[in-house]
Coordinates of C-alpha atoms in Angstrom, one line a residue:
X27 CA 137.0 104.8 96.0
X28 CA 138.9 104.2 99.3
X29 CA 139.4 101.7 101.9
X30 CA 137.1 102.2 105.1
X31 CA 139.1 101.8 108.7
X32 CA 137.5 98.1 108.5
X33 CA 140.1 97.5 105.3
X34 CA 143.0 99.0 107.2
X35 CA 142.4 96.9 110.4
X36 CA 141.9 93.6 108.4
X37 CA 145.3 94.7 106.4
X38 CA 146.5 94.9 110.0
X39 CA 146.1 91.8 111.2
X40 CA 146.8 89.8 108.2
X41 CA 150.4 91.0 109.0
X42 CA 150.4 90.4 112.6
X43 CA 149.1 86.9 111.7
X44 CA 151.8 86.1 108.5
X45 CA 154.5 87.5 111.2
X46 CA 153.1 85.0 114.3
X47 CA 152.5 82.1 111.5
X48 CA 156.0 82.3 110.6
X49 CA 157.3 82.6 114.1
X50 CA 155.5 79.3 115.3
X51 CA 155.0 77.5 112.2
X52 CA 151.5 77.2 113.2
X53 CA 149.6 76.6 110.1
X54 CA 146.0 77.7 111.2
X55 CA 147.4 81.3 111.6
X56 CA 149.0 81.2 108.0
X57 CA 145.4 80.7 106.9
X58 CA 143.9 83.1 109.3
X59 CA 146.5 85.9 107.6
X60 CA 145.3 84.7 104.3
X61 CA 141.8 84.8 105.2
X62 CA 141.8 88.6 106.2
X63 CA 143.8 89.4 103.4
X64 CA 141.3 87.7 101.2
X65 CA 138.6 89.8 102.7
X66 CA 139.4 93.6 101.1
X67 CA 140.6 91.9 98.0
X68 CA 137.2 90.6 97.4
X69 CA 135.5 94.0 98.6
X70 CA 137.6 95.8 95.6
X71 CA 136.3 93.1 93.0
X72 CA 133.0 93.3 94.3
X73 CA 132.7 97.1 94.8
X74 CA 129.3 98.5 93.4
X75 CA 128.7 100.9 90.5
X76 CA 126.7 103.6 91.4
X77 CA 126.9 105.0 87.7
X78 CA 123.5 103.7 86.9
X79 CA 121.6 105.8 89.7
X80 CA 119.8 108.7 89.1
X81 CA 118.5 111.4 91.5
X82 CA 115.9 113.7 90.8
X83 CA 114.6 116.6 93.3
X84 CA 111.7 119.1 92.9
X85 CA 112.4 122.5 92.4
X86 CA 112.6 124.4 95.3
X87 CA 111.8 128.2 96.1
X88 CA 112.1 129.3 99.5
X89 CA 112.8 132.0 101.8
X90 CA 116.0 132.5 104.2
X91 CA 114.5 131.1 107.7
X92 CA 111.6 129.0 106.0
X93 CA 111.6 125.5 105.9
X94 CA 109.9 123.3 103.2
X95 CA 108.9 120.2 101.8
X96 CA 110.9 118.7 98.8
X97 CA 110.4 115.2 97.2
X98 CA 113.4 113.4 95.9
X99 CA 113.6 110.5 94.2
X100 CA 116.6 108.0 93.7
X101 CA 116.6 105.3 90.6
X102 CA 118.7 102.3 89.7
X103 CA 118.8 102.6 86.0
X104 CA 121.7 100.4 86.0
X105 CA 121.2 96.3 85.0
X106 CA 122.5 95.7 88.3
X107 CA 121.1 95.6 91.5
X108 CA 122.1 98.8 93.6
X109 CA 123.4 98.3 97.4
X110 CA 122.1 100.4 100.2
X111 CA 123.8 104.1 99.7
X112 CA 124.4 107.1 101.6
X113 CA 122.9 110.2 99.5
X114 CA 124.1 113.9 100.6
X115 CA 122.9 117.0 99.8
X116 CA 124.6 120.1 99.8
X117 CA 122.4 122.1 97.6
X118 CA 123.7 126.2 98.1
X119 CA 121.5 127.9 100.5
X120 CA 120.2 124.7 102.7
X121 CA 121.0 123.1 105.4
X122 CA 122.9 119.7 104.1
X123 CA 120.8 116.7 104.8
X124 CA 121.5 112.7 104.7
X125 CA 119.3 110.0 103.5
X126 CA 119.6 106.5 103.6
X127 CA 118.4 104.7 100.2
X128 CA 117.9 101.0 100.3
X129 CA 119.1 98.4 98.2
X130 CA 117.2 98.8 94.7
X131 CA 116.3 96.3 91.7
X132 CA 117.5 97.5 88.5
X133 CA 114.9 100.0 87.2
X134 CA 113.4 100.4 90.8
X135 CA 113.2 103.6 92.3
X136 CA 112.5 105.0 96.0
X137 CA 111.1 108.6 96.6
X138 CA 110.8 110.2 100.0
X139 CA 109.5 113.9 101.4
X140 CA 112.7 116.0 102.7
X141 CA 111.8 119.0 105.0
X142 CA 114.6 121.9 103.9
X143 CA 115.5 124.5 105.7
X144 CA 116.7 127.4 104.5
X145 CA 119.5 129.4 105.6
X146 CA 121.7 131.8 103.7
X147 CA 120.1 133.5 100.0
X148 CA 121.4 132.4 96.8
X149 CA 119.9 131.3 93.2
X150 CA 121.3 127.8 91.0
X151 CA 120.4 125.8 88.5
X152 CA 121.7 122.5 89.5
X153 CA 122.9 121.2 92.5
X154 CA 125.8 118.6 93.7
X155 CA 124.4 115.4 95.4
X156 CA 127.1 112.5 96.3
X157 CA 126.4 109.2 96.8
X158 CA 128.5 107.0 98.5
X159 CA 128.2 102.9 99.9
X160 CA 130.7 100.5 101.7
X161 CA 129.1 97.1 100.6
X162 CA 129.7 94.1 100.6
X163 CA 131.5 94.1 103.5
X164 CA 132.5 97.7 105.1
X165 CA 136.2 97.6 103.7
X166 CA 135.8 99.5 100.4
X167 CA 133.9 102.9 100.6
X168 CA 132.5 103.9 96.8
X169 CA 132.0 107.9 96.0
X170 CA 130.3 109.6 93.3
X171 CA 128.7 112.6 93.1
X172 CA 126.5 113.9 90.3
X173 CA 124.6 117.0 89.5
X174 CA 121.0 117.3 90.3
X175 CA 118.7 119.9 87.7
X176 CA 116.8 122.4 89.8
X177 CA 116.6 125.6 90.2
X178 CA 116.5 126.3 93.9
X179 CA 116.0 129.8 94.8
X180 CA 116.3 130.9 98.6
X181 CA 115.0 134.3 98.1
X182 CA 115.5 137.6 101.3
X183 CA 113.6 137.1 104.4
X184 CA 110.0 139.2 104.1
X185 CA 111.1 142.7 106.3
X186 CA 109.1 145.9 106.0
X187 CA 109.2 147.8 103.4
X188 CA 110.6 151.3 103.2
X189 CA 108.6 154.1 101.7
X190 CA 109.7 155.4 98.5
X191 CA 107.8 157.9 96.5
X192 CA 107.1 158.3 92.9
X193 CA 104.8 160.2 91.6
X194 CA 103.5 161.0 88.0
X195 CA 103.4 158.9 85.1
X196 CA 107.2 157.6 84.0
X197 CA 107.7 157.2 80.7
X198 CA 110.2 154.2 80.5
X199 CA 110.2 151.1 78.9
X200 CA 108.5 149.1 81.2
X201 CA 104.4 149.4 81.2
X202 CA 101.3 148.2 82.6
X203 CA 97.9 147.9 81.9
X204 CA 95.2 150.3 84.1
X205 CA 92.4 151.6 83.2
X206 CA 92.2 155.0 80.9
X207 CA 91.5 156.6 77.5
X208 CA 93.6 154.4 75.1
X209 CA 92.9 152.6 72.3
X210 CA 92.9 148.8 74.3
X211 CA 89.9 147.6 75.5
X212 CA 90.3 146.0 79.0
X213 CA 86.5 145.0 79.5
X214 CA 83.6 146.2 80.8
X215 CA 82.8 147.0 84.3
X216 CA 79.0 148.7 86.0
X217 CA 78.6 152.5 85.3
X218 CA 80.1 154.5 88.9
X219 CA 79.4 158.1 89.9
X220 CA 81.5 160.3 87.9
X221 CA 81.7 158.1 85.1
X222 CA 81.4 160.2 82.2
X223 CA 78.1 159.8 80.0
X224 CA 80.0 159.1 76.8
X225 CA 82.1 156.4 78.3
X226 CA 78.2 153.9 78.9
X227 CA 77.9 151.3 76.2
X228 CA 74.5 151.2 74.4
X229 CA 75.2 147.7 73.4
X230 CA 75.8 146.1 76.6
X231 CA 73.7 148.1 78.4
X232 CA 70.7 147.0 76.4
X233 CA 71.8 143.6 77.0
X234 CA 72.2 143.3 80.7
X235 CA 69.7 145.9 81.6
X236 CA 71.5 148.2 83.2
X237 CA 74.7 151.1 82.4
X238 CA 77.5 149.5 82.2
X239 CA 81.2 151.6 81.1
X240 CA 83.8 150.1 78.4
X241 CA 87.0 150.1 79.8
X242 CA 90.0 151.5 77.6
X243 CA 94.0 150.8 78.7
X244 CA 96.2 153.5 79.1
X245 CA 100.0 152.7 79.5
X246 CA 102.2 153.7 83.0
X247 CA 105.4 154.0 83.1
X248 CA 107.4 152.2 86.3
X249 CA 107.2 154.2 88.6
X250 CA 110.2 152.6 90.5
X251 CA 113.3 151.4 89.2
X252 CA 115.1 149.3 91.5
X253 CA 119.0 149.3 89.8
X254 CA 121.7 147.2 91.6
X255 CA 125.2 148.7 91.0
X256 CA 127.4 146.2 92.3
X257 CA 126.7 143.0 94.3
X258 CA 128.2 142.6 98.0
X259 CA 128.4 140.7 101.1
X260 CA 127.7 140.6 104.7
X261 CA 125.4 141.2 106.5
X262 CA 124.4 145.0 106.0
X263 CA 124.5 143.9 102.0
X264 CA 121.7 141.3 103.2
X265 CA 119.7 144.0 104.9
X266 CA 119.9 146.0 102.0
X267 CA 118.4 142.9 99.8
X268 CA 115.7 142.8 102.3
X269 CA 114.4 145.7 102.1
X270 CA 115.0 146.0 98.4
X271 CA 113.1 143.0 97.9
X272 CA 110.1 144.1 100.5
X273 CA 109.9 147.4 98.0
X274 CA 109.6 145.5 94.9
X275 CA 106.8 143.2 96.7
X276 CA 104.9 146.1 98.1
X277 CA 105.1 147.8 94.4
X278 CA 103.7 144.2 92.6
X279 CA 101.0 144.1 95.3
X280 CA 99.6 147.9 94.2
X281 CA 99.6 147.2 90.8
X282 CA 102.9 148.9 89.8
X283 CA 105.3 146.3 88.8
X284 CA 108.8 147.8 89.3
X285 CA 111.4 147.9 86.5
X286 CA 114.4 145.3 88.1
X287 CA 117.9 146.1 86.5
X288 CA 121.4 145.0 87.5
X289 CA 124.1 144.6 84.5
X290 CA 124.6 140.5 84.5
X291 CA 120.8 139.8 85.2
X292 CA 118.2 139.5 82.8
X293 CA 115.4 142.0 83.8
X294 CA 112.0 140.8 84.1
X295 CA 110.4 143.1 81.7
X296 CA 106.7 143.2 84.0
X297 CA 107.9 140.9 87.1
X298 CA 105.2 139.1 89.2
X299 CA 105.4 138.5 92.7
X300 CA 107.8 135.4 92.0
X301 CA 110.1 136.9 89.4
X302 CA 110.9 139.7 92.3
X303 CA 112.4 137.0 94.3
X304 CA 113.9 135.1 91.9
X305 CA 115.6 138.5 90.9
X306 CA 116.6 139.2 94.0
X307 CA 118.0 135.4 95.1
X308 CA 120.1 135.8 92.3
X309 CA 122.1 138.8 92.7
X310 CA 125.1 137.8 94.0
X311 CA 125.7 137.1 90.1
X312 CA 125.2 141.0 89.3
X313 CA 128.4 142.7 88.2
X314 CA 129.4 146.3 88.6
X315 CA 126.8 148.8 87.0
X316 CA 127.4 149.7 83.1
X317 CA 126.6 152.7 81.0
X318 CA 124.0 151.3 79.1
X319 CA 122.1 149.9 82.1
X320 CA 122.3 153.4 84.4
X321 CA 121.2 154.7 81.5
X322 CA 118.2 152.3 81.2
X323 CA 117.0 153.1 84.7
X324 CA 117.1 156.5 84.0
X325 CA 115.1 156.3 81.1
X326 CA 112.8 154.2 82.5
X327 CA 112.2 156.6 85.3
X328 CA 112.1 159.8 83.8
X329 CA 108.5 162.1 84.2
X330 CA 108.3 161.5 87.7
X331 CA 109.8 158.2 88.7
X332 CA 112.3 157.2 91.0
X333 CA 115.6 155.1 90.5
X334 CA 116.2 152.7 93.6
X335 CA 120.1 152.8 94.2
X336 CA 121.6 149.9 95.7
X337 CA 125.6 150.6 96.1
X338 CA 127.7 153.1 94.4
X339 CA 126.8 154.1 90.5
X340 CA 129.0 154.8 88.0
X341 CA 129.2 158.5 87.1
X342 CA 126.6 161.4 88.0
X343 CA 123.6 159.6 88.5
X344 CA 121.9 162.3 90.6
X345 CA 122.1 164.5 87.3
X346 CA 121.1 162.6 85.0
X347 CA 117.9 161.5 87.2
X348 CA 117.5 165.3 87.1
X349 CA 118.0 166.3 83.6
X350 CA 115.5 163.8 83.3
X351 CA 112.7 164.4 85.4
X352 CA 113.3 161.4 88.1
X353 CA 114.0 161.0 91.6
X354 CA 117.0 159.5 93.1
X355 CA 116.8 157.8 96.3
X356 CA 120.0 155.6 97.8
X357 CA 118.8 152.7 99.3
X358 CA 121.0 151.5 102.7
X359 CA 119.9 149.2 105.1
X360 CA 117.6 149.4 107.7

């Protein structure tokens, strides 16, 4: 809480007006002076509460340069009526915006459509709002500000992707599901040319008139391992995120989910299109590579994969990629 300019001026001239009142004797000025002091005096007793409102916003994942839509929604839970506020935003990663609430009932509630825009990359789970309102009467100016659950996720701007190459099977941790000579059954699917004759199913032939082929998984190692040794900043380090970020996409898209690994971030084991850039919104919280996790990405690249480098590793890297069969490729930006 702090008086507004209004509350110093009144202050102000209740002086001027006790100094003239004494001067002339003039008795209409005494209560003038008293009369302006009166008026922040009964803006601090009647300052609102704003502990009773609530905000709630949707979550929000965008990318840096996009713009989108996000409702909010502001409630007087308190069991007083609410004066008109001043809500700001200053979620990381957006542009700050200002909305104007109305006055609200106790247990009313207002919601409105924000258009974000998005400018700088970043990952949080809550954000700070603050709230802030001058009623009554413009002397006394109330502040509070309060967190607001999320997340809101600015992921790297889409850029091309650079070409990596990995070939053979890895045999790391991370696997997916294509189609092979294992012991899974993914489903059944028409007989093709070169199918082999043992691979048609009486059964289901019989039953839909025709040769169709039972489907059996087979498990792939990553073929790509994208490892982050250290986070960084700038705007080369941005880049880099790009075009880390466009490789991971392009690898989801061709149905070889890369394995993600940075020491501080949990690794999406098989990531999807969305974990990719959730991943890569949040690694400005990655810390400088460890052991164990160069030594994950190694594993999970070995028998013909490639480990992604972003930074400076720990230790030989290059060897161990070679003792193990794997390919490493520095990433830099474009």
């Amino acid at each position: 809480m702090r008086p507004t300019a209004g509350a110093a001026l009144a202050l102000v001239g209740a002086a001027v007006l006790h100094q003239l009142a004494r001067i002339t004797g003039a008795a209409w000025l005494a209560l003038g002076s008293g009369a302006l002091l009166a008026l922040p005096l009964a803006a601090l007793l009647l300052r609102p509460r704003l502990d009773g409102i609530q905000v709630v916003a949707a979550p929000l994942h965008l990318r840096r340069g996009s713009t989108g839509e996000q409702a909010v929604t502001v409630r007087n839970a308190g069991r007083r009526p609410s004066p008109p506020l001043r809500l700001t935003d200053g979620t990381p990663g957006l542009e700050p915006t200002v909305v104007a609430v109305p006055a609200l009932a106790p247990g009313a509630s207002v919601s409105a459509v924000l258009l974000r825009s998005a400018v700088a990359r970043g990952w949080t789970p809550d954000a700070e709002a603050v709230l802030e309102s001058s009623a009554p009467f413009g002397l006394v100016r109330v502040r509070r500000s309060l967190r607001v659950a999320g997340p809101f996720v600015v992921a790297p701007a889409p850029v091309g992707a650079p070409v990596v190459q990995a070939g053979g099977e890895g045999a790391g941790d991370t696997s997916s599901a294509v189609a092979g000579h294992g012991t899974e059954v993914l489903g059944l699917r028409p007989y093709r040319p070169g199918d082999s004759a043992t691979a048609v199913h009486a059964r289901a032939s019989a039953r839909q008139g025709r040769p169709v082929v039972l489907e059996r998984e087979r498990e792939t190692g990553a073929a790509v391992v994208v490892l982050c040794a250290q986070r960084g900043s700038g705007p080369e380090w941005e880049a880099l995120v790009e075009r880390s970020c466009a490789l991971a996409e392009t690898a989801v898209r061709e149905g070889r989910p890369p394995r993600l690994l940075a020491s501080g971030l949990t690794a999406p084991v098989r990531p999807s299109a969305a974990a990719v850039l959730d991943w890569h919104a949040a690694l400005d919280g990655a810390q400088p590579v460890d052991a164990r996790t160069q030594a994950e990405a190694v594993r999970a690249a070995a028998h013909g994969g490639s480990v992604v480098l972003m930074g400076t590793a720990a230790g030989d890297l290059g060897a161990a990629c070679a003792a193990a069969g794997a390919r490493l490729v520095v990433l830099g930006p474009a």
